[in-house]
Every structure is written in structure tokens, then in C-alpha cells.
């Protein structure tokens, strides 16, 4: 039996496009891992606190087993380590990740635990596994808008690729849904494009 970790970051619940598309991805993942345990980490229903002073002191000091200030970090990393596949569903907020997702990242990307600092740079410590990233945006960032506006900056997908590579997870599949707030036609187009990418990544 395997395990799938689903991390959701949209402030919306039932009307969220990223959560809805994540449901389709999850169905494919579960079909490929029958009987897998699904762990849902909803960063809006159950937010992760940003790093505080005790956390900061703990990660700057030599590592101590079971440090109380790192208990949340340890629990979130254990959840991630146990997953055979990871699904992240997030909207783009101001060209990057929402604050709730950044707070989760600040807990799971931890020196001496999920990466090591070496003279040659940071080296990931987790075994690789597939990570699927559903990204929704109101506008367009992979291509010009249908009206011809240039693509907006994207500090989200390259950032998450760098973050996951830092901890050893290099197999990232990005499934963008762009223009999801620009009417039914734009949403249908975004859905169709994302389904085509999903069919390549995880055939039905
Ligand atoms: C605070 C905030 C910032 C946003 N910034 C952007 C942005 O930089 N670019 C963009 O295309 N859409 C932006 N949007 C629109 C969201 O990306 C869009 O509402 C979201 O992808 C819809 O996803 P959901 O249906 O899963 O909630 C922003 C929305 C909010 C609330």
C-alpha cells in the first residue's frame, strides 16, 4: 500500500478551480496506486504558522534530536517522506505562491534534515518521487493572453522547481490552468489544456 500527499492552498473550497482539477489528478494517482492512503494537507483549513524565533534559533544551532521548536516541521517532513507521490494545488498570488504555501515550504525545507549545506551548495536528502503541481491563475504566464498582452512574470513554477530540487525531489510535473477568472470560455480552454498535459503525464 502506498501513500499520496495532497497539499491544497486555495483560499476557496468548493468553487476553487485548483482544488477541482486536483480532484481529477488525484483520481488518476489513486488508480495507479490502488489502496493508497490519501493524506490531505489543507493549508487554508489548517494553516501552518510562519517560522518564529524559537524555530529560527533551532535551525541555526547544531541539530538536536526531537527539538520541541521543530515538532511541526518534523511532522510535516515525515508526512512528505511517507508519500509515494505528492500533489500540490495552488493559485498564483502576485506572481508567486500564496503565503500559506510558503509557510509550509519554510517548515519542510530544513537544513540537516531535508537538505545539507556543502561546499558545492545545497544537496537534497529526500529520495526523489513524483510531484504534480496544479497552478491556477487569473491571467496568463506561459504565453500571451488571448488579447495579446505579454505573459506576466512567473515566480511560482521556477521557485517550486528550485525548492523541490533543493530537498531532492526532481520529478516535477507542472499542470497550469491560466485565465481561470476570465469567463467560461477561458476556463474551458484552460481545463482542456491541463487535461492534455495530464493525459501525457498520467494516462487514464
Ligand atoms: C491575493 C491574490 C493575488 C493574485 N495574484 C494573481 C497574479 O499575480 N496573477 C494571476 O494571474 N492571478 C492572480 N490572482 C488570481 C488567482 O490566481 C485566481 O483567483 C486563482 O488562480 C483561482 O484559483 P482557485 O479557483 O483555485 O481559487 C490573484 C488572486 C488573489 C486573491
mmCIF file of C-alpha atoms and ligand atoms in Angstrom:
data_model
loop_
_atom_site.group_PDB
_atom_site.id
_atom_site.type_symbol
_atom_site.label_atom_id
_atom_site.label_comp_id
_atom_site.label_asym_id
_atom_site.label_seq_id
_atom_site.Cartn_x
_atom_site.Cartn_y
_atom_site.Cartn_z
ATOM 1 C CA UNK A 1 0.000 0.000 0.000
ATOM 2 C CA UNK A 2 1.325 3.442 -0.913
ATOM 3 C CA UNK A 3 0.568 6.935 0.198
ATOM 4 C CA UNK A 4 -0.310 10.142 -1.630
ATOM 5 C CA UNK A 5 0.145 13.561 -0.063
ATOM 6 C CA UNK A 6 -2.254 16.227 -1.352
ATOM 7 C CA UNK A 7 -1.398 19.818 -0.389
ATOM 8 C CA UNK A 8 -4.115 22.409 -1.120
ATOM 9 C CA UNK A 9 -3.540 26.171 -0.956
ATOM 10 C CA UNK A 10 -6.559 27.914 -2.493
ATOM 11 C CA UNK A 11 -8.486 30.184 -0.109
ATOM 12 C CA UNK A 12 -11.611 28.902 -1.868
ATOM 13 C CA UNK A 13 -13.066 25.478 -1.236
ATOM 14 C CA UNK A 14 -15.988 24.206 -3.362
ATOM 15 C CA UNK A 15 -15.613 26.949 -6.003
ATOM 16 C CA UNK A 16 -11.850 26.507 -6.338
ATOM 17 C CA UNK A 17 -10.619 25.542 -9.794
ATOM 18 C CA UNK A 18 -7.250 24.326 -8.484
ATOM 19 C CA UNK A 19 -8.942 22.044 -5.954
ATOM 20 C CA UNK A 20 -11.382 20.802 -8.602
ATOM 21 C CA UNK A 21 -8.624 19.946 -11.073
ATOM 22 C CA UNK A 22 -6.614 18.390 -8.249
ATOM 23 C CA UNK A 23 -9.555 16.013 -7.791
ATOM 24 C CA UNK A 24 -9.029 14.755 -11.350
ATOM 25 C CA UNK A 25 -5.296 14.321 -10.771
ATOM 26 C CA UNK A 26 -5.961 12.517 -7.501
ATOM 27 C CA UNK A 27 -8.315 10.060 -9.216
ATOM 28 C CA UNK A 28 -5.519 9.214 -11.697
ATOM 29 C CA UNK A 29 -2.940 8.867 -8.930
ATOM 30 C CA UNK A 30 -5.215 6.623 -6.878
ATOM 31 C CA UNK A 31 -5.966 4.482 -9.945
ATOM 32 C CA UNK A 32 -2.222 3.929 -10.318
ATOM 33 C CA UNK A 33 -1.734 3.142 -6.632
ATOM 34 C CA UNK A 34 -4.779 1.068 -5.658
ATOM 35 C CA UNK A 35 -5.441 1.091 -1.938
ATOM 36 C CA UNK A 36 -3.090 4.000 -1.380
ATOM 37 C CA UNK A 37 -3.612 6.074 1.723
ATOM 38 C CA UNK A 38 -4.544 9.694 0.923
ATOM 39 C CA UNK A 39 -3.168 12.349 3.253
ATOM 40 C CA UNK A 40 -4.745 15.784 2.773
ATOM 41 C CA UNK A 41 -2.809 18.798 3.994
ATOM 42 C CA UNK A 42 -5.240 21.702 3.591
ATOM 43 C CA UNK A 43 -3.150 24.797 4.245
ATOM 44 C CA UNK A 44 -6.220 27.038 4.431
ATOM 45 C CA UNK A 45 -8.425 24.945 6.713
ATOM 46 C CA UNK A 46 -5.417 24.132 8.894
ATOM 47 C CA UNK A 47 -2.714 26.778 8.313
ATOM 48 C CA UNK A 48 0.944 26.245 9.139
ATOM 49 C CA UNK A 49 2.455 29.023 11.239
ATOM 50 C CA UNK A 50 5.332 31.020 9.759
ATOM 51 C CA UNK A 51 8.773 30.472 11.341
ATOM 52 C CA UNK A 52 9.019 32.061 14.808
ATOM 53 C CA UNK A 53 12.048 32.950 16.947
ATOM 54 C CA UNK A 54 12.335 29.510 18.595
ATOM 55 C CA UNK A 55 12.188 27.765 15.201
ATOM 56 C CA UNK A 56 14.817 30.121 13.802
ATOM 57 C CA UNK A 57 17.162 29.584 16.777
ATOM 58 C CA UNK A 58 16.715 25.810 16.478
ATOM 59 C CA UNK A 59 17.630 25.611 12.805
ATOM 60 C CA UNK A 60 20.628 27.925 13.246
ATOM 61 C CA UNK A 61 22.036 25.797 16.117
ATOM 62 C CA UNK A 62 23.673 22.359 15.787
ATOM 63 C CA UNK A 63 20.943 19.771 15.273
ATOM 64 C CA UNK A 64 19.349 18.307 18.420
ATOM 65 C CA UNK A 65 17.108 15.214 18.211
ATOM 66 C CA UNK A 66 13.405 15.874 18.915
ATOM 67 C CA UNK A 67 13.827 19.624 19.334
ATOM 68 C CA UNK A 68 10.411 20.916 20.525
ATOM 69 C CA UNK A 69 10.590 24.005 18.313
ATOM 70 C CA UNK A 70 10.881 21.735 15.281
ATOM 71 C CA UNK A 71 7.965 19.436 16.114
ATOM 72 C CA UNK A 72 5.671 20.857 13.409
ATOM 73 C CA UNK A 73 8.467 20.797 10.881
ATOM 74 C CA UNK A 74 9.254 17.189 11.769
ATOM 75 C CA UNK A 75 5.605 16.132 11.453
ATOM 76 C CA UNK A 76 5.240 17.801 8.042
ATOM 77 C CA UNK A 77 8.505 16.322 6.766
ATOM 78 C CA UNK A 78 7.513 12.850 7.985
ATOM 79 C CA UNK A 79 4.232 13.225 6.071
ATOM 80 C CA UNK A 80 6.155 14.209 2.935
ATOM 81 C CA UNK A 81 8.726 11.424 3.338
ATOM 82 C CA UNK A 82 5.981 8.812 3.588
ATOM 83 C CA UNK A 83 4.382 9.871 0.285
ATOM 84 C CA UNK A 84 4.970 7.905 -2.909
ATOM 85 C CA UNK A 85 3.573 10.855 -4.854
ATOM 86 C CA UNK A 86 2.848 14.461 -3.958
ATOM 87 C CA UNK A 87 0.122 16.670 -5.416
ATOM 88 C CA UNK A 88 0.183 20.410 -4.808
ATOM 89 C CA UNK A 89 -2.783 22.535 -5.908
ATOM 90 C CA UNK A 90 -2.219 26.252 -5.666
ATOM 91 C CA UNK A 91 -3.390 29.536 -7.132
ATOM 92 C CA UNK A 92 -0.822 32.096 -8.242
ATOM 93 C CA UNK A 93 -0.831 35.076 -5.876
ATOM 94 C CA UNK A 94 1.035 38.152 -7.029
ATOM 95 C CA UNK A 95 3.194 36.135 -9.423
ATOM 96 C CA UNK A 96 4.219 33.573 -6.806
ATOM 97 C CA UNK A 97 2.970 31.112 -4.167
ATOM 98 C CA UNK A 98 0.283 32.086 -1.616
ATOM 99 C CA UNK A 99 1.609 32.836 1.871
ATOM 100 C CA UNK A 100 0.062 29.647 3.282
ATOM 101 C CA UNK A 101 2.102 27.528 0.869
ATOM 102 C CA UNK A 102 5.266 29.486 1.643
ATOM 103 C CA UNK A 103 4.726 28.788 5.357
ATOM 104 C CA UNK A 104 4.581 25.032 4.610
ATOM 105 C CA UNK A 105 7.744 25.281 2.493
ATOM 106 C CA UNK A 106 9.571 27.039 5.340
ATOM 107 C CA UNK A 107 8.830 24.017 7.547
ATOM 108 C CA UNK A 108 9.756 21.246 5.096
ATOM 109 C CA UNK A 109 12.934 22.768 3.618
ATOM 110 C CA UNK A 110 15.194 22.348 6.646
ATOM 111 C CA UNK A 111 18.961 22.246 6.920
ATOM 112 C CA UNK A 112 20.447 18.964 8.291
ATOM 113 C CA UNK A 113 17.094 17.284 7.679
ATOM 114 C CA UNK A 114 15.807 17.637 4.106
ATOM 115 C CA UNK A 115 18.950 19.237 2.674
ATOM 116 C CA UNK A 116 22.620 19.549 3.570
ATOM 117 C CA UNK A 117 24.775 22.587 3.033
ATOM 118 C CA UNK A 118 28.039 21.543 1.350
ATOM 119 C CA UNK A 119 30.972 23.461 -0.166
ATOM 120 C CA UNK A 120 29.351 22.658 -3.506
ATOM 121 C CA UNK A 121 25.973 24.064 -2.471
ATOM 122 C CA UNK A 122 22.765 22.624 -1.062
ATOM 123 C CA UNK A 123 22.224 18.900 -1.544
ATOM 124 C CA UNK A 124 18.802 17.294 -1.154
ATOM 125 C CA UNK A 125 18.385 14.450 1.321
ATOM 126 C CA UNK A 126 14.995 13.021 0.322
ATOM 127 C CA UNK A 127 14.674 10.239 -2.256
ATOM 128 C CA UNK A 128 13.066 11.508 -5.443
ATOM 129 C CA UNK A 129 9.358 10.867 -6.086
ATOM 130 C CA UNK A 130 6.841 12.406 -8.488
ATOM 131 C CA UNK A 131 5.446 15.802 -7.591
ATOM 132 C CA UNK A 132 2.422 17.110 -9.539
ATOM 133 C CA UNK A 133 1.784 20.825 -9.410
ATOM 134 C CA UNK A 134 -1.636 22.240 -10.340
ATOM 135 C CA UNK A 135 -1.299 26.024 -10.727
ATOM 136 C CA UNK A 136 -4.266 28.260 -11.449
ATOM 137 C CA UNK A 137 -4.011 31.915 -12.388
ATOM 138 C CA UNK A 138 -6.396 34.688 -13.292
ATOM 139 C CA UNK A 139 -4.141 35.805 -16.143
ATOM 140 C CA UNK A 140 -1.566 34.130 -18.385
ATOM 141 C CA UNK A 141 2.074 33.417 -17.570
ATOM 142 C CA UNK A 142 3.197 30.693 -20.026
ATOM 143 C CA UNK A 143 2.059 32.591 -23.106
ATOM 144 C CA UNK A 144 0.490 35.918 -24.107
ATOM 145 C CA UNK A 145 -3.150 36.477 -23.204
ATOM 146 C CA UNK A 146 -5.711 35.814 -25.964
ATOM 147 C CA UNK A 147 -5.895 39.620 -26.414
ATOM 148 C CA UNK A 148 -2.125 39.731 -26.963
ATOM 149 C CA UNK A 149 -0.904 41.052 -23.585
ATOM 150 C CA UNK A 150 2.588 39.739 -22.790
ATOM 151 C CA UNK A 151 2.843 36.849 -20.330
ATOM 152 C CA UNK A 152 3.007 38.053 -16.741
ATOM 153 C CA UNK A 153 6.060 37.224 -14.585
ATOM 154 C CA UNK A 154 6.086 33.717 -13.109
ATOM 155 C CA UNK A 155 7.996 33.392 -9.841
ATOM 156 C CA UNK A 156 5.881 30.406 -8.866
ATOM 157 C CA UNK A 157 6.777 27.440 -11.071
ATOM 158 C CA UNK A 158 10.523 28.140 -11.227
ATOM 159 C CA UNK A 159 10.531 28.761 -7.470
ATOM 160 C CA UNK A 160 8.783 25.487 -6.642
ATOM 161 C CA UNK A 161 11.063 23.597 -9.042
ATOM 162 C CA UNK A 162 14.114 25.056 -7.253
ATOM 163 C CA UNK A 163 12.634 24.380 -3.808
ATOM 164 C CA UNK A 164 11.798 20.745 -4.526
ATOM 165 C CA UNK A 165 15.170 20.153 -6.202
ATOM 166 C CA UNK A 166 16.853 21.557 -3.095
ATOM 167 C CA UNK A 167 15.393 18.741 -0.989
ATOM 168 C CA UNK A 168 15.935 16.047 -3.632
ATOM 169 C CA UNK A 169 12.596 15.977 -5.462
ATOM 170 C CA UNK A 170 13.419 16.498 -9.129
ATOM 171 C CA UNK A 171 10.432 14.865 -10.862
ATOM 172 C CA UNK A 172 8.064 17.827 -11.053
ATOM 173 C CA UNK A 173 5.130 17.902 -13.494
ATOM 174 C CA UNK A 174 3.525 21.336 -13.857
ATOM 175 C CA UNK A 175 -0.154 21.476 -14.842
ATOM 176 C CA UNK A 176 -1.076 25.147 -15.375
ATOM 177 C CA UNK A 177 -4.656 26.398 -15.726
ATOM 178 C CA UNK A 178 -4.436 30.015 -16.869
ATOM 179 C CA UNK A 179 -7.131 32.629 -17.290
ATOM 180 C CA UNK A 180 -9.487 30.816 -14.913
ATOM 181 C CA UNK A 181 -11.169 34.041 -13.779
ATOM 182 C CA UNK A 182 -11.743 35.332 -17.332
ATOM 183 C CA UNK A 183 -15.034 33.679 -18.169
ATOM 184 C CA UNK A 184 -16.387 30.293 -19.155
ATOM 185 C CA UNK A 185 -14.572 30.023 -22.488
ATOM 186 C CA UNK A 186 -11.184 30.808 -20.958
ATOM 187 C CA UNK A 187 -11.821 28.325 -18.169
ATOM 188 C CA UNK A 188 -12.850 25.604 -20.635
ATOM 189 C CA UNK A 189 -9.716 26.272 -22.682
ATOM 190 C CA UNK A 190 -7.516 26.127 -19.553
ATOM 191 C CA UNK A 191 -9.173 22.895 -18.421
ATOM 192 C CA UNK A 192 -8.692 21.275 -21.840
ATOM 193 C CA UNK A 193 -5.006 22.213 -21.996
ATOM 194 C CA UNK A 194 -4.369 20.926 -18.487
ATOM 195 C CA UNK A 195 -6.207 17.665 -19.256
ATOM 196 C CA UNK A 196 -3.964 17.143 -22.302
ATOM 197 C CA UNK A 197 -0.861 17.605 -20.142
ATOM 198 C CA UNK A 198 -2.316 15.268 -17.518
ATOM 199 C CA UNK A 199 -3.069 12.611 -20.154
ATOM 200 C CA UNK A 200 0.631 12.693 -21.114
ATOM 201 C CA UNK A 201 1.850 12.605 -17.518
ATOM 202 C CA UNK A 202 -0.666 10.124 -16.096
ATOM 203 C CA UNK A 203 -2.530 8.361 -18.914
ATOM 204 C CA UNK A 204 -6.099 7.346 -17.949
HETATM 205 C C1 LIG B 1 -4.183 37.930 -3.473
HETATM 206 C C2 LIG B 1 -4.358 37.447 -4.882
HETATM 207 C C3 LIG B 1 -3.349 37.660 -5.786
HETATM 208 C C4 LIG B 1 -3.478 37.216 -7.097
HETATM 209 N N1 LIG B 1 -2.439 37.381 -7.962
HETATM 210 C C5 LIG B 1 -2.534 36.916 -9.224
HETATM 211 C C6 LIG B 1 -1.430 37.042 -10.108
HETATM 212 O O1 LIG B 1 -0.365 37.543 -9.787
HETATM 213 N N2 LIG B 1 -1.592 36.580 -11.359
HETATM 214 C C7 LIG B 1 -2.739 35.977 -11.790
HETATM 215 O O2 LIG B 1 -2.801 35.556 -12.937
HETATM 216 N N3 LIG B 1 -3.790 35.804 -10.944
HETATM 217 C C8 LIG B 1 -3.706 36.264 -9.674
HETATM 218 N N4 LIG B 1 -4.760 36.107 -8.801
HETATM 219 C C9 LIG B 1 -5.946 35.327 -9.254
HETATM 220 C C10 LIG B 1 -5.825 33.898 -8.732
HETATM 221 O O3 LIG B 1 -4.680 33.265 -9.275
HETATM 222 C C11 LIG B 1 -7.077 33.113 -9.061
HETATM 223 O O4 LIG B 1 -8.137 33.688 -8.337
HETATM 224 C C12 LIG B 1 -6.892 31.670 -8.684
HETATM 225 O O5 LIG B 1 -5.954 31.055 -9.523
HETATM 226 C C13 LIG B 1 -8.159 30.894 -8.727
HETATM 227 O O6 LIG B 1 -7.845 29.620 -8.177
HETATM 228 P P1 LIG B 1 -8.923 28.866 -7.289
HETATM 229 O O7 LIG B 1 -10.157 28.781 -8.135
HETATM 230 O O8 LIG B 1 -8.320 27.528 -7.025
HETATM 231 O O9 LIG B 1 -9.158 29.652 -6.042
HETATM 232 C C14 LIG B 1 -4.659 36.553 -7.501
HETATM 233 C C15 LIG B 1 -5.694 36.348 -6.563
HETATM 234 C C16 LIG B 1 -5.543 36.797 -5.280
HETATM 235 C C17 LIG B 1 -6.646 36.543 -4.286
#
